[in-house]
mmCIF file of C-alpha atoms and ligand atoms in Angstrom:
data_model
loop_
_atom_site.group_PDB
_atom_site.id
_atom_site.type_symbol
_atom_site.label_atom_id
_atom_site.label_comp_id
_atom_site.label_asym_id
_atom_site.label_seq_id
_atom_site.Cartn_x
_atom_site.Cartn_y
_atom_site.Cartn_z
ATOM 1 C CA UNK A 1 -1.769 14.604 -23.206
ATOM 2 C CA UNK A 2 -3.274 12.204 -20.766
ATOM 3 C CA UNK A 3 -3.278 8.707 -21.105
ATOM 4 C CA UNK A 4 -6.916 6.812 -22.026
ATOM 5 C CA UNK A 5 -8.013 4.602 -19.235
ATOM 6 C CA UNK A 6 -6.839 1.448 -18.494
ATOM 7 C CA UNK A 7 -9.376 -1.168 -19.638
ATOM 8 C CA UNK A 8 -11.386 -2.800 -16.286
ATOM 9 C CA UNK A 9 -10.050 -6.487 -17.412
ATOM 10 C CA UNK A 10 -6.647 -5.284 -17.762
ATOM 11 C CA UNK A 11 -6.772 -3.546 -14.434
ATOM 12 C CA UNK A 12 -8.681 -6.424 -12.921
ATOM 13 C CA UNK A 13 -5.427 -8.642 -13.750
ATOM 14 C CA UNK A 14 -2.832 -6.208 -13.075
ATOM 15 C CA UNK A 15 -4.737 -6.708 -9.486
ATOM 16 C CA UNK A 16 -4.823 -10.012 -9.458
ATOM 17 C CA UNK A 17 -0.984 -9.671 -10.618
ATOM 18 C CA UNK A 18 0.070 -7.347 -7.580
ATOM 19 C CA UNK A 19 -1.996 -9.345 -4.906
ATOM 20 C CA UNK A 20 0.958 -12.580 -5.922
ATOM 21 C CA UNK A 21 3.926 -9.971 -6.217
ATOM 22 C CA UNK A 22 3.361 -8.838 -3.255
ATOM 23 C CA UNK A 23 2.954 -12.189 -1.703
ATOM 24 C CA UNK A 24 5.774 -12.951 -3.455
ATOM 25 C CA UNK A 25 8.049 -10.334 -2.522
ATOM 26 C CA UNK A 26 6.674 -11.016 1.336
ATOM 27 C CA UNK A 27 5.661 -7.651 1.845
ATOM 28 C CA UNK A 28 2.203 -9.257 2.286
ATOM 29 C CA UNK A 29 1.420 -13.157 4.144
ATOM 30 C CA UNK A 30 -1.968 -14.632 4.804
ATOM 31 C CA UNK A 31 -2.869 -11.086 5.357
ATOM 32 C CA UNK A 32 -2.676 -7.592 3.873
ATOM 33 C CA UNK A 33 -4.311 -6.420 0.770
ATOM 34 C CA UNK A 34 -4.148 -4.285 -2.197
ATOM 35 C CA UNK A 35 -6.299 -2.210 -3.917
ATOM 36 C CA UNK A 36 -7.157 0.040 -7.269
ATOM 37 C CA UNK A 37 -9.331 2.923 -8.126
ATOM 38 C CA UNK A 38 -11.948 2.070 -10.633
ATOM 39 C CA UNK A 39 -10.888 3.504 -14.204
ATOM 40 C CA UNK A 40 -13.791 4.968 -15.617
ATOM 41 C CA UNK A 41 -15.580 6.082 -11.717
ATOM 42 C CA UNK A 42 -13.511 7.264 -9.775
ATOM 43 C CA UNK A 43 -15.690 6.886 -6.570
ATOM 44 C CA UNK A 44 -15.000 3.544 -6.606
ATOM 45 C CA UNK A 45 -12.405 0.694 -6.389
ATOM 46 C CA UNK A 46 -11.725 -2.410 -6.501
ATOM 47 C CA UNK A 47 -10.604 -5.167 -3.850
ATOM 48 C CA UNK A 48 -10.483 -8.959 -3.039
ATOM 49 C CA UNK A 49 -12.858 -10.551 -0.985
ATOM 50 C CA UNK A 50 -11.630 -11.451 2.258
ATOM 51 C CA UNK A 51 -8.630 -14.269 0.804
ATOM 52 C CA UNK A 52 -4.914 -14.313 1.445
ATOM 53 C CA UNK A 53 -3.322 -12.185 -1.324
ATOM 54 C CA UNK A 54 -1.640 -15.284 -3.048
ATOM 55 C CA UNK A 55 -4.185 -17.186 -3.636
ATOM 56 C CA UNK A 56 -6.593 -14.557 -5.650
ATOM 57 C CA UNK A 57 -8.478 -14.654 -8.791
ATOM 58 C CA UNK A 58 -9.882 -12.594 -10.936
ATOM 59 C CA UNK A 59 -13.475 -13.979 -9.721
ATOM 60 C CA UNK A 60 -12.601 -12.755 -6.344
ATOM 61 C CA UNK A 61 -12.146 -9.148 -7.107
ATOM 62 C CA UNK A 62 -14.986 -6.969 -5.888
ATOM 63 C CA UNK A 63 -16.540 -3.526 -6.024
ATOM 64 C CA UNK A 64 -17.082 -1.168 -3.381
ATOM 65 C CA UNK A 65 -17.973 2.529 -3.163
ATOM 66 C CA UNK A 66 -15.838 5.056 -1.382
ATOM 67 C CA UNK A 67 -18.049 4.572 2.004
ATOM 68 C CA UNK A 68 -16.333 0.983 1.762
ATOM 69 C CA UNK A 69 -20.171 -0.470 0.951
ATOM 70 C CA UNK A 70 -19.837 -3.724 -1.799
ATOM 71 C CA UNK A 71 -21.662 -2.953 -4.894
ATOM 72 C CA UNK A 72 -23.776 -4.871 -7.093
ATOM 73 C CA UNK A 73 -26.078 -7.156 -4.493
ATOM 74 C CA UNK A 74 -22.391 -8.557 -3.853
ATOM 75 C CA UNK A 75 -23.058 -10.205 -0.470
ATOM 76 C CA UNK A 76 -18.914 -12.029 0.108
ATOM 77 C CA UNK A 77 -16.683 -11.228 2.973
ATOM 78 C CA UNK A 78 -14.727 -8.527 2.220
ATOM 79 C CA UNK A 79 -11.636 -7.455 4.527
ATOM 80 C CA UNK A 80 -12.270 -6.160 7.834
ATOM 81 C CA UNK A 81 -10.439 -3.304 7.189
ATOM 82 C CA UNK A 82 -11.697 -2.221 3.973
ATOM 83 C CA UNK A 83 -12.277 1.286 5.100
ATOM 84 C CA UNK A 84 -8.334 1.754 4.647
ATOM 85 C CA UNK A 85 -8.774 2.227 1.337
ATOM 86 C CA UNK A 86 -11.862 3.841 0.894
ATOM 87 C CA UNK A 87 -11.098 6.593 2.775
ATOM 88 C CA UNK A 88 -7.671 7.393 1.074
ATOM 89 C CA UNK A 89 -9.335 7.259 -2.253
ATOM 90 C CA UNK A 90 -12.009 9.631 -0.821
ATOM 91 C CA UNK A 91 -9.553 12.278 0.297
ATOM 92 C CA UNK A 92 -6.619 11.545 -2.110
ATOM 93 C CA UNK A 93 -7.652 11.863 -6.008
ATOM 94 C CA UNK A 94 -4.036 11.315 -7.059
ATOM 95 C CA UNK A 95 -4.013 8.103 -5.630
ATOM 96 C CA UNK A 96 -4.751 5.453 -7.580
ATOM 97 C CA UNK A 97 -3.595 2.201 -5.807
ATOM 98 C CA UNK A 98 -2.810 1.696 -2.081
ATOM 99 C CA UNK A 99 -1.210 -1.453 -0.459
ATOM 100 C CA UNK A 100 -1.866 -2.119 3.460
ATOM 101 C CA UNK A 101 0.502 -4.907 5.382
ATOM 102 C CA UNK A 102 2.249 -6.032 8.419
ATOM 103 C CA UNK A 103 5.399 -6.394 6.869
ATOM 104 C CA UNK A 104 7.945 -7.117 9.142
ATOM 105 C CA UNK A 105 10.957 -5.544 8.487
ATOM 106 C CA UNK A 106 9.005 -2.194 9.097
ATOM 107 C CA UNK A 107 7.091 -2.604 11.842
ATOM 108 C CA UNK A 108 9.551 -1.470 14.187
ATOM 109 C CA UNK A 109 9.805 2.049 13.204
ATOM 110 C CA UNK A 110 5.870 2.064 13.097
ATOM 111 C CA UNK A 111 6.377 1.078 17.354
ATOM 112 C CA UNK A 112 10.242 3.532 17.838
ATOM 113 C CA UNK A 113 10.787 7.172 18.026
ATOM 114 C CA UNK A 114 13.541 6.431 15.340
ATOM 115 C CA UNK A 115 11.901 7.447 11.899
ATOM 116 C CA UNK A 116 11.873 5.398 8.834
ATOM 117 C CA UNK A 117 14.109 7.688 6.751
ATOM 118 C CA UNK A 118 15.503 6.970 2.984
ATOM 119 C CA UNK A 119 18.885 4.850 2.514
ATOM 120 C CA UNK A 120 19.327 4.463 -0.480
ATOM 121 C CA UNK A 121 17.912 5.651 -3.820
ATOM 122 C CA UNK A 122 15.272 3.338 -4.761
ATOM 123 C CA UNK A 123 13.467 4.251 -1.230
ATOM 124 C CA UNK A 124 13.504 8.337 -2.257
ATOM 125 C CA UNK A 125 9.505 8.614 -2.033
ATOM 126 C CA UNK A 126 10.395 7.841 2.035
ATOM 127 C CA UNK A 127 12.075 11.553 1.751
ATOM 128 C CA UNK A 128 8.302 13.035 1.658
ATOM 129 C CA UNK A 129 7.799 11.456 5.259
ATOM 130 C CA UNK A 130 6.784 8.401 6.511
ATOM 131 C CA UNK A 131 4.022 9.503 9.614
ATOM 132 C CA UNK A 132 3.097 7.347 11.989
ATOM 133 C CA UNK A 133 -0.646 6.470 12.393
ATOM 134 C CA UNK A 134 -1.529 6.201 16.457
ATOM 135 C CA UNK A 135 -4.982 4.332 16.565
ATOM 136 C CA UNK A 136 -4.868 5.482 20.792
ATOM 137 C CA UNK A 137 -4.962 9.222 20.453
ATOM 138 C CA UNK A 138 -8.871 9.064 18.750
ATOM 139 C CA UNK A 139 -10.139 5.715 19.535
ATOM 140 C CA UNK A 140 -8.810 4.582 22.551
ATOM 141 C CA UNK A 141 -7.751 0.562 22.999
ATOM 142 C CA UNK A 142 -8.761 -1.816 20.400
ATOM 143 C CA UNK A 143 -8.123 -4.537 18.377
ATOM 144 C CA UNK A 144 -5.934 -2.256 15.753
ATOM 145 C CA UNK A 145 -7.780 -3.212 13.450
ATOM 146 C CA UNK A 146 -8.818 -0.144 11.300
ATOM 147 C CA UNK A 147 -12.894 -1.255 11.204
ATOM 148 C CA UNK A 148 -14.474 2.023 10.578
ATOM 149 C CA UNK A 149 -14.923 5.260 7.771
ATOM 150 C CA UNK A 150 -13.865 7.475 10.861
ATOM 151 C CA UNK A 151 -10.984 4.902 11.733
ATOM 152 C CA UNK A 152 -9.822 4.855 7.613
ATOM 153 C CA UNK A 153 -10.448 8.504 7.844
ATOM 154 C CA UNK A 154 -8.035 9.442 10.697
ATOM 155 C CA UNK A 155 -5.319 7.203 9.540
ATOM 156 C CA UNK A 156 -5.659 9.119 5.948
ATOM 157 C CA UNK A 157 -5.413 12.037 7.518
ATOM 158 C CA UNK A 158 -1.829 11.162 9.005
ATOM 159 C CA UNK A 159 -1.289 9.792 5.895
ATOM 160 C CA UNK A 160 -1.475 13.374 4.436
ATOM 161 C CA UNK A 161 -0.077 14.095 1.197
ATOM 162 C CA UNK A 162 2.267 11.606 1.500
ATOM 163 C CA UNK A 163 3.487 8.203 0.071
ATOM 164 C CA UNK A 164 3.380 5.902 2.576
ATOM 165 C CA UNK A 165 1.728 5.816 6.343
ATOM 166 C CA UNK A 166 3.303 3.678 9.362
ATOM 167 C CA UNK A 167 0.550 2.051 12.085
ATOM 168 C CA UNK A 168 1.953 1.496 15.392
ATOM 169 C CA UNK A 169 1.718 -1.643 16.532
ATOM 170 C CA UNK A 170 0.658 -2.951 13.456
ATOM 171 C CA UNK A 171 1.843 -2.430 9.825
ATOM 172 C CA UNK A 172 1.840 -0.130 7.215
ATOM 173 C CA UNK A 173 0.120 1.786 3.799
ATOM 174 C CA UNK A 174 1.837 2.996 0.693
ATOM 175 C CA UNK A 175 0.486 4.306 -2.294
ATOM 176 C CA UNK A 176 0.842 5.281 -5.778
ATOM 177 C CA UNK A 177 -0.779 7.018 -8.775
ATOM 178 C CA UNK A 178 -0.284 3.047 -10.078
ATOM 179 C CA UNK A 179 -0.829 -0.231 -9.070
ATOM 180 C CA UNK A 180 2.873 -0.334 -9.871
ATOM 181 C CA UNK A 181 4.204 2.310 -8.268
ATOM 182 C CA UNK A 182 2.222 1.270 -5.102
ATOM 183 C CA UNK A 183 3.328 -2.521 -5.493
ATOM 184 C CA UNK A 184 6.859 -0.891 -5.779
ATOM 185 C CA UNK A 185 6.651 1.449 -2.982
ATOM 186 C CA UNK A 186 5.738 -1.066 -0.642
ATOM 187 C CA UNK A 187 8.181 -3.191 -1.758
ATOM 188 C CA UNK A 188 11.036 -0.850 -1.222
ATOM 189 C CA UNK A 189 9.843 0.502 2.205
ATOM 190 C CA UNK A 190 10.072 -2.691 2.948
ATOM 191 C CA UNK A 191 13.426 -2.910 2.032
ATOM 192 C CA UNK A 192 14.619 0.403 3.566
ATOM 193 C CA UNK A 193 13.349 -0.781 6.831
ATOM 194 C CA UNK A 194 16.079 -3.522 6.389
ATOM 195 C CA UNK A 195 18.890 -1.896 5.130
ATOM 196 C CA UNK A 196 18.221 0.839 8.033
ATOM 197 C CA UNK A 197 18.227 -1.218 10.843
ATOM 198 C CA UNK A 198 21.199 -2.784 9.343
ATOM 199 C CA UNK A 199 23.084 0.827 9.290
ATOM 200 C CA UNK A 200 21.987 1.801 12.962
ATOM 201 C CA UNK A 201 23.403 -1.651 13.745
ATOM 202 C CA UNK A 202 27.065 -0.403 12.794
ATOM 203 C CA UNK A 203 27.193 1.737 15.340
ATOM 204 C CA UNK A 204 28.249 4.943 13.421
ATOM 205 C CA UNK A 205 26.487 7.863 12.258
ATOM 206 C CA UNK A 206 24.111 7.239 9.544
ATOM 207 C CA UNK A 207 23.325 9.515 6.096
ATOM 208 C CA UNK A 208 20.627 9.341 4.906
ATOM 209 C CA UNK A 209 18.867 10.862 1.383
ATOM 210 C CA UNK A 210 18.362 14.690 1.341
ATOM 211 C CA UNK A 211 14.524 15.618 0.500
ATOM 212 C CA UNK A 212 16.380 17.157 -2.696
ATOM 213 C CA UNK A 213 18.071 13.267 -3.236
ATOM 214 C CA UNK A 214 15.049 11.727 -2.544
ATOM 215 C CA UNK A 215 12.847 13.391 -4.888
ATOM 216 C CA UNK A 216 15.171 13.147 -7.796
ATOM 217 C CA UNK A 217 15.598 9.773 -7.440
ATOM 218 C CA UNK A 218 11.567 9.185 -6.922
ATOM 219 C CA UNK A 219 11.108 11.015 -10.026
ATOM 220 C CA UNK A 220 13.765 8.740 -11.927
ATOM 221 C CA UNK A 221 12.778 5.703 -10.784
ATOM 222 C CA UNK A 222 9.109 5.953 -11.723
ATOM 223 C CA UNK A 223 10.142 6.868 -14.994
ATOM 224 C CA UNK A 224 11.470 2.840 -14.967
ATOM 225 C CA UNK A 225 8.681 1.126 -12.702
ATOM 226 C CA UNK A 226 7.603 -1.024 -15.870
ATOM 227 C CA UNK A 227 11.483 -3.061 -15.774
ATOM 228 C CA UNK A 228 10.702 -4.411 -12.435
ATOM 229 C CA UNK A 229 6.722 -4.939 -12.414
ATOM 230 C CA UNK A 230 7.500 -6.961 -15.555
ATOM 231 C CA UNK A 231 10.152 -9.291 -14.031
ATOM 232 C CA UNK A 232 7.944 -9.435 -10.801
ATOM 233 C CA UNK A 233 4.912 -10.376 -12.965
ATOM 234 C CA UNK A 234 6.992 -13.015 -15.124
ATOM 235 C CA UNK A 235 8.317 -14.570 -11.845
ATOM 236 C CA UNK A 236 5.128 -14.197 -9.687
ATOM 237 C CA UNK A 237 1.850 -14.093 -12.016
ATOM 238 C CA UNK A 238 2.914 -15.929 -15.209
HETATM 239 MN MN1 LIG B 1 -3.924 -4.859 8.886
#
């Protein structure tokens, strides 16, 4: 049995919610964004204007179809790089949230030959790959800035069917079939990145999670996303 939709003003503050979490949780800063796919059409979603993520509102949240375009005469800033998010909705219809930012802890595997691998349990999703997204090979030298439907598109495509997508010289995307589970795979990529480096830093050899580990414990731990979104909403987005 499926689930009925999530009501548009409860999914409107649930994205107000994750745009403090992650502030919060300093996966995101004054930049970086988050995103949801629109509950009732599903070539749409829904994304602040151009603000930094802690400082959101529900007023601020707007509309845009899946060519990144702002609906409804809207005529605000939204974020430059919009068409992340657009295009992963467009060629992903099990994603349903997607979180883009520079976090640091993990932009150094996004720029090393040394790939972001899982650690520990709660970072099991990382066992379906974490790709890195080269803005050179197609477009050349720019800003890094992903600007463009055929930008968004390429770095979906590296994305694949995966969880979570590294840019080189530049950040990161990770996303879920819930504003939840993307909030919390950010999160803990963010964390892995850490607790990696950390282990390389001993010196030894390092184990990481088997793709039979790391699914398990994917599967598992979404089963128990609601325990931490709810203490990260109580401590972030009373
Ligand atoms: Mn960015």
């Amino acid at each position: 049995m499926t689930a009925p939709p999530v009501p548009l003003a409860t999914l409107i503050d649930d994205l107000v919610a994750a745009n403090r979490i992650l502030a919060g949780l300093a996966v995101v800063d004054g930049f970086g964004h988050v995103s949801v796919r629109h509950p009732h059409q599903p070539d749409r979603y829904l994304l602040s204007r151009s603000r930094a993520p802690e400082q959101i509102e529900r007023d601020d949240i707007m509309t845009f179809d899946l060519a990144s375009n702002a609906q409804g005469g809207d005529t605000r800033n939204g974020y430059l790089e919009r068409f992340i998010h657009g295009e992963i909705y467009a060629r992903r219809p099990d994603v349903t949230a997607v979180v883009h930012a520079h976090s640091a802890p993990v932009v150094p595997f996004a720029a090393s030959s040394v790939p972001l691998r899982p650690i520990f349990h709660m970072s099991g999703f990382l066992a379906a790959g974490a790709p890195i997204f080269e803005m050179r090979e197609r477009f050349g030298m720019t800003d890094l800035l992903v600007r463009s439907r055929e930008q968004g598109a390429a770095l979906a495509d590296t994305l694949g069917t995966g969880h979570v997508v590294l840019m080189r010289g530049h950040g990161f995307c990770a996303v879920g079939g819930s504003i939840e589970q993307a909030v919390y795979r950010a999160y803990y990529t963010q964390q892995n990145a850490e607790l990696q480096q950390r282990a390389i830093a001993l010196g030894g050899d390092v184990a990481y999670l088997s793709p039979e580990e790391g699914s398990m414990a994917d599967t598992t731990n979404t089963g128990v996303i609601g325990r931490p979104w709810a203490l990260w909403k109580a401590r972030f987005a009373p």
